[in-house]
């Protein structure tokens, strides 16, 4: 969620009241924003750091926060934003070249005429562009904004795409002219701008905006030209917006002009610009400030909110959330709702309904425990089974641990003397080598837990019943989890019999009877329950001759399946996990008992 | 080995045989024995151990006497032996009759100090550059006072102490001494003691005459051998599960750490450019490379069917009366619905209106929330829409930079309630009851933003310890864009709420580092000694 810093004294002046911390906290709480920090006593002038919901682009600056809160408090009504042509009647024009289609094809534009900046307004104007670039524009990939002093440039304008070496201008705050390629090199080390370079760096053409005299306005999404930069004294602001996403292009335009047109000589007026973009059917005048007309059902709003408000009072509630709404004259349930261009977050009547609930007050809604017929209290079968194993292990004197699911490739394979069996799910973008794969065995986690607890008295007896994951190309998710049970004994002697004893105990509790391998292989005719046996096996994780495989035969079936192994850990395994004492481990798949 | 952690009568020796026996003899002879007098050379701790051994058997009783003793310094002892400095000056002058001030006898520091005192006492006077005696006999009160200290370990007059200390002739010392006397079970010898009642004693009746070794009630008992333990976090998880079961919830099949972009994000109406889908936030899977198209998960379906079967009467009398006809799920249609509600708008929504990328839906991720599973279960519900309550508690993954409050994996507690005509106040009322079972009351709800719920409410409760509202979870009603794309009926509304398992556990136990709760760095001692979880108790 974005956090916006606003001047505390200015905001309270704008809201017409000197709020206490508690009062302002409460206002924020009711509206759905959050006062993160009040810097009174820390910095001068004091700021309020306010957290804004990620979809409220209309609250990313001082002007938007003040306006929305004032409307919510009923201190002002939603401004009526209008378009106003210049005195000449001649709109500025931008012609979009079809070469831009391959790199950044959408263009939008607006002019703020006779604006008066102060230091605070100017800084807010710059900060809003930054916030929009970061959030909605996804670090300028989707949308980029350039603002210019219109009195330094001369229309008509063109938006083109040219090879980098044919572009040459002095970028913002530089005096030396550079080509597109030179700028890439120049800004490569720049902490702020370097992260945007990859958006166009490898493209054969770069986006570029010229005026009638071939003076560069900007090379989006990287940098504006120094020539046309705005200052505190700028009176007429030309705003260029380029994008790869058409919807977000216009949202950005709407937010900038609605937030700052209040400082124009005639407040809340915006001068449109004609865009000529025939090749992609985007020829039009921008911005279009017409509110979106939609409808909402009063019955739906009342039903979800648990209210019985008249359509008129619902309209009053909506007014406090910046809408203009009135009861339909043709349908006695419908509200005719105008959604202002600032409210790009409103997609469905559900959003309108929520705003009614906010204006009414979430904490004023009638609360009741919902009566519902649904009442199937049931535990997931695998969890029921796992809980049996967990409880029996704990009752047998073993302590449950919860290591992580993600581990390094080495921990899961090489450190256990196991070759990569190509069964593990690998991660594409971990931040550390600790998280390379999803474990296919519970052993690494147990051994790391012992390692971190080396100061604990020995013997240590620990266990875990949890999921591992395997690749499985047959499934939609190309992988599956498997519930495993694993235990580790660690002490001055290896404890092979101890893990064996735990296995026997758990098998007893799961009603699997112990048989010898010979009896097992002979068959289980007439036996109803499950049977298990163990037989010596060679497994590189374990010391040679001190490992056993566990076989399970389910209800009367002759075929047995190998469900796990146990044994004394190989000294090389101990060494890699930095364990000075011997240890024995057990691991088996419990899903077979489902 | 019974009794090893009970009273331990270590033999107390002072070099002269058994000290306890000596004490008994002394008490026998004197009735009241002052340790400082009777055993002046035995250290106080040794005396006390012997006295405790006897007192614990009620053979004696004793009192502790704290006192302050005055002791002579080396200089003080010297004065007792040789006389005070002023005396020595007077004596030298008297013997000489007239003593030059330059005489070496008067040059020492002690003599200089003595001169002033001798003048003051009018024992000597200055006569030119020499001293002459004023009297033939003097009383050396300083020496006498110090002699008194040597004899009595106290000063004669309380007022003198300060002066003598200032002159560094005496120091004071805190002394603990004991006064012992006979106790209720007085005897001259310690009887033979048995440490425990045995089967043999019962058989031969010797228990009747036996003296049992007294038990030390100030020590812990013996630890139960081989105590096992469940993990604290799983203990809390179990309490949550009980709450859900009590409220009639079915546990969802969460056995898939790996999920698809479609189920984890798209189906939840999370736009494809949403920051949550960034590499910074989500673990993507490189191998396997790509998911298959959305479809049924037979394992999950079987588990859900088995649980639903538990509650179905054979006569099917508890089937919802208004159940619409069952239909088969069309996953291809579902995918198209999701695609168009994002890209073009549908189901009464204008949508996000961006070019939808099919490849994004096939990217495999480690699920960032168990809501991916809830989504699957809700879509399954479209085959037979009806009221239901689902919950899950399982692991989720975030590509976080690890710190005291963040791990790359943690547990999400999630609940979903679907029913007709649900209201927002109903969700608040439900959560009020849910959290009350954890002792969290005074719930407040704050409007919030979440791509898949509208309205969205953050849940706050009053925290007594912190004296403020703290966020305890998130909740909302799933968006129509999500539910209608599944084919659920318009009037079936769905609550969703969730919280992490770790956060309330950390608040409950005052743990400020999540790594002390989950992962391999957790202290085994913490697991073994963590108290039973009683969420409703403060």
PDB file of N, CA and C in Angstrom, chain A residues 15 84 91 116 149 166 230 234 236 247 260 269 284 291 306 330 380 382 422 441 462 471 477 488 490 501 547 553 574:
ATOM      1  N   UNK A  15      -9.107  20.833   6.013  1.00  0.00           N
ATOM      2  CA  UNK A  15     -10.262  20.121   6.572  1.00  0.00           C
ATOM      3  C   UNK A  15     -11.037  21.010   7.557  1.00  0.00           C
ATOM      4  N   UNK A  84     -12.240  23.039 -21.300  1.00  0.00           N
ATOM      5  CA  UNK A  84     -12.342  24.416 -21.762  1.00  0.00           C
ATOM      6  C   UNK A  84     -11.312  24.643 -22.868  1.00  0.00           C
ATOM      7  N   UNK A  91      -7.282  23.871 -30.622  1.00  0.00           N
ATOM      8  CA  UNK A  91      -6.668  22.942 -29.684  1.00  0.00           C
ATOM      9  C   UNK A  91      -5.240  22.634 -30.094  1.00  0.00           C
ATOM     10  N   UNK A 116      -1.404  28.300 -11.094  1.00  0.00           N
ATOM     11  CA  UNK A 116      -0.512  28.988 -10.167  1.00  0.00           C
ATOM     12  C   UNK A 116       0.124  27.959  -9.249  1.00  0.00           C
ATOM     13  N   UNK A 149       6.620  23.009 -19.759  1.00  0.00           N
ATOM     14  CA  UNK A 149       6.180  24.397 -19.789  1.00  0.00           C
ATOM     15  C   UNK A 149       5.778  24.707 -21.227  1.00  0.00           C
ATOM     16  N   UNK A 166      19.450   8.606 -33.755  1.00  0.00           N
ATOM     17  CA  UNK A 166      18.878   9.781 -34.437  1.00  0.00           C
ATOM     18  C   UNK A 166      18.223  10.742 -33.449  1.00  0.00           C
ATOM     19  N   UNK A 230       9.307  22.237 -16.331  1.00  0.00           N
ATOM     20  CA  UNK A 230       8.431  23.168 -15.624  1.00  0.00           C
ATOM     21  C   UNK A 230       9.149  23.709 -14.394  1.00  0.00           C
ATOM     22  N   UNK A 234       6.026  28.411 -14.041  1.00  0.00           N
ATOM     23  CA  UNK A 234       5.299  27.935 -15.219  1.00  0.00           C
ATOM     24  C   UNK A 234       3.813  28.264 -15.090  1.00  0.00           C
ATOM     25  N   UNK A 236       1.517  27.553 -17.948  1.00  0.00           N
ATOM     26  CA  UNK A 236       0.751  26.635 -18.784  1.00  0.00           C
ATOM     27  C   UNK A 236       1.488  25.299 -18.868  1.00  0.00           C
ATOM     28  N   UNK A 247      -6.198   1.465 -20.889  1.00  0.00           N
ATOM     29  CA  UNK A 247      -7.065   1.838 -19.766  1.00  0.00           C
ATOM     30  C   UNK A 247      -6.301   2.696 -18.766  1.00  0.00           C
ATOM     31  N   UNK A 260      -5.051  18.631 -10.125  1.00  0.00           N
ATOM     32  CA  UNK A 260      -4.348  19.915 -10.178  1.00  0.00           C
ATOM     33  C   UNK A 260      -5.078  21.026 -10.912  1.00  0.00           C
ATOM     34  N   UNK A 269     -11.071  23.418 -14.572  1.00  0.00           N
ATOM     35  CA  UNK A 269     -11.176  23.349 -16.032  1.00  0.00           C
ATOM     36  C   UNK A 269      -9.878  22.795 -16.594  1.00  0.00           C
ATOM     37  N   UNK A 284      -8.617  11.194 -31.264  1.00  0.00           N
ATOM     38  CA  UNK A 284      -9.652  11.675 -30.332  1.00  0.00           C
ATOM     39  C   UNK A 284      -9.149  12.925 -29.629  1.00  0.00           C
ATOM     40  N   UNK A 291     -18.315  11.807 -16.458  1.00  0.00           N
ATOM     41  CA  UNK A 291     -18.456  10.714 -15.489  1.00  0.00           C
ATOM     42  C   UNK A 291     -19.086   9.499 -16.167  1.00  0.00           C
ATOM     43  N   UNK A 306     -27.588  -5.143   4.827  1.00  0.00           N
ATOM     44  CA  UNK A 306     -28.517  -5.431   5.908  1.00  0.00           C
ATOM     45  C   UNK A 306     -29.299  -4.198   6.326  1.00  0.00           C
ATOM     46  N   UNK A 330     -37.619   5.583 -14.071  1.00  0.00           N
ATOM     47  CA  UNK A 330     -38.335   4.554 -14.827  1.00  0.00           C
ATOM     48  C   UNK A 330     -38.363   3.209 -14.110  1.00  0.00           C
ATOM     49  N   UNK A 380     -10.171 -32.998   7.257  1.00  0.00           N
ATOM     50  CA  UNK A 380      -9.601 -33.563   6.042  1.00  0.00           C
ATOM     51  C   UNK A 380      -8.986 -34.929   6.384  1.00  0.00           C
ATOM     52  N   UNK A 382      -6.544 -36.756   5.354  1.00  0.00           N
ATOM     53  CA  UNK A 382      -5.092 -36.866   5.518  1.00  0.00           C
ATOM     54  C   UNK A 382      -4.641 -36.192   6.812  1.00  0.00           C
ATOM     55  N   UNK A 422      15.687 -35.800 -10.119  1.00  0.00           N
ATOM     56  CA  UNK A 422      14.844 -34.971 -10.981  1.00  0.00           C
ATOM     57  C   UNK A 422      13.371 -35.022 -10.576  1.00  0.00           C
ATOM     58  N   UNK A 441      12.147 -34.588   0.903  1.00  0.00           N
ATOM     59  CA  UNK A 441      12.362 -35.415   2.089  1.00  0.00           C
ATOM     60  C   UNK A 441      12.283 -34.518   3.313  1.00  0.00           C
ATOM     61  N   UNK A 462      13.329 -36.166  17.857  1.00  0.00           N
ATOM     62  CA  UNK A 462      12.396 -35.227  17.224  1.00  0.00           C
ATOM     63  C   UNK A 462      11.682 -35.897  16.052  1.00  0.00           C
ATOM     64  N   UNK A 471       7.511 -33.533  -8.451  1.00  0.00           N
ATOM     65  CA  UNK A 471       7.003 -33.226  -9.786  1.00  0.00           C
ATOM     66  C   UNK A 471       6.110 -34.379 -10.239  1.00  0.00           C
ATOM     67  N   UNK A 477      -1.144 -29.167 -12.053  1.00  0.00           N
ATOM     68  CA  UNK A 477      -0.122 -28.349 -11.393  1.00  0.00           C
ATOM     69  C   UNK A 477       1.272 -28.947 -11.548  1.00  0.00           C
ATOM     70  N   UNK A 488      14.031 -38.413  14.035  1.00  0.00           N
ATOM     71  CA  UNK A 488      15.485 -38.500  14.161  1.00  0.00           C
ATOM     72  C   UNK A 488      15.855 -38.662  15.631  1.00  0.00           C
ATOM     73  N   UNK A 490      19.210 -38.533  18.049  1.00  0.00           N
ATOM     74  CA  UNK A 490      20.569 -38.001  18.009  1.00  0.00           C
ATOM     75  C   UNK A 490      21.141 -38.104  19.402  1.00  0.00           C
ATOM     76  N   UNK A 501      11.909 -48.763  17.200  1.00  0.00           N
ATOM     77  CA  UNK A 501      10.837 -48.872  18.198  1.00  0.00           C
ATOM     78  C   UNK A 501       9.710 -47.896  17.929  1.00  0.00           C
ATOM     79  N   UNK A 547      20.768 -50.094   7.527  1.00  0.00           N
ATOM     80  CA  UNK A 547      19.584 -49.431   7.004  1.00  0.00           C
ATOM     81  C   UNK A 547      18.558 -50.487   6.650  1.00  0.00           C
ATOM     82  N   UNK A 553       1.850 -54.116   3.526  1.00  0.00           N
ATOM     83  CA  UNK A 553       0.916 -54.934   2.775  1.00  0.00           C
ATOM     84  C   UNK A 553      -0.471 -54.590   3.299  1.00  0.00           C
ATOM     85  N   UNK A 574      26.362 -36.828   8.516  1.00  0.00           N
ATOM     86  CA  UNK A 574      26.484 -36.120   9.801  1.00  0.00           C
ATOM     87  C   UNK A 574      27.444 -34.953   9.667  1.00  0.00           C
TER      88      UNK A 574
END
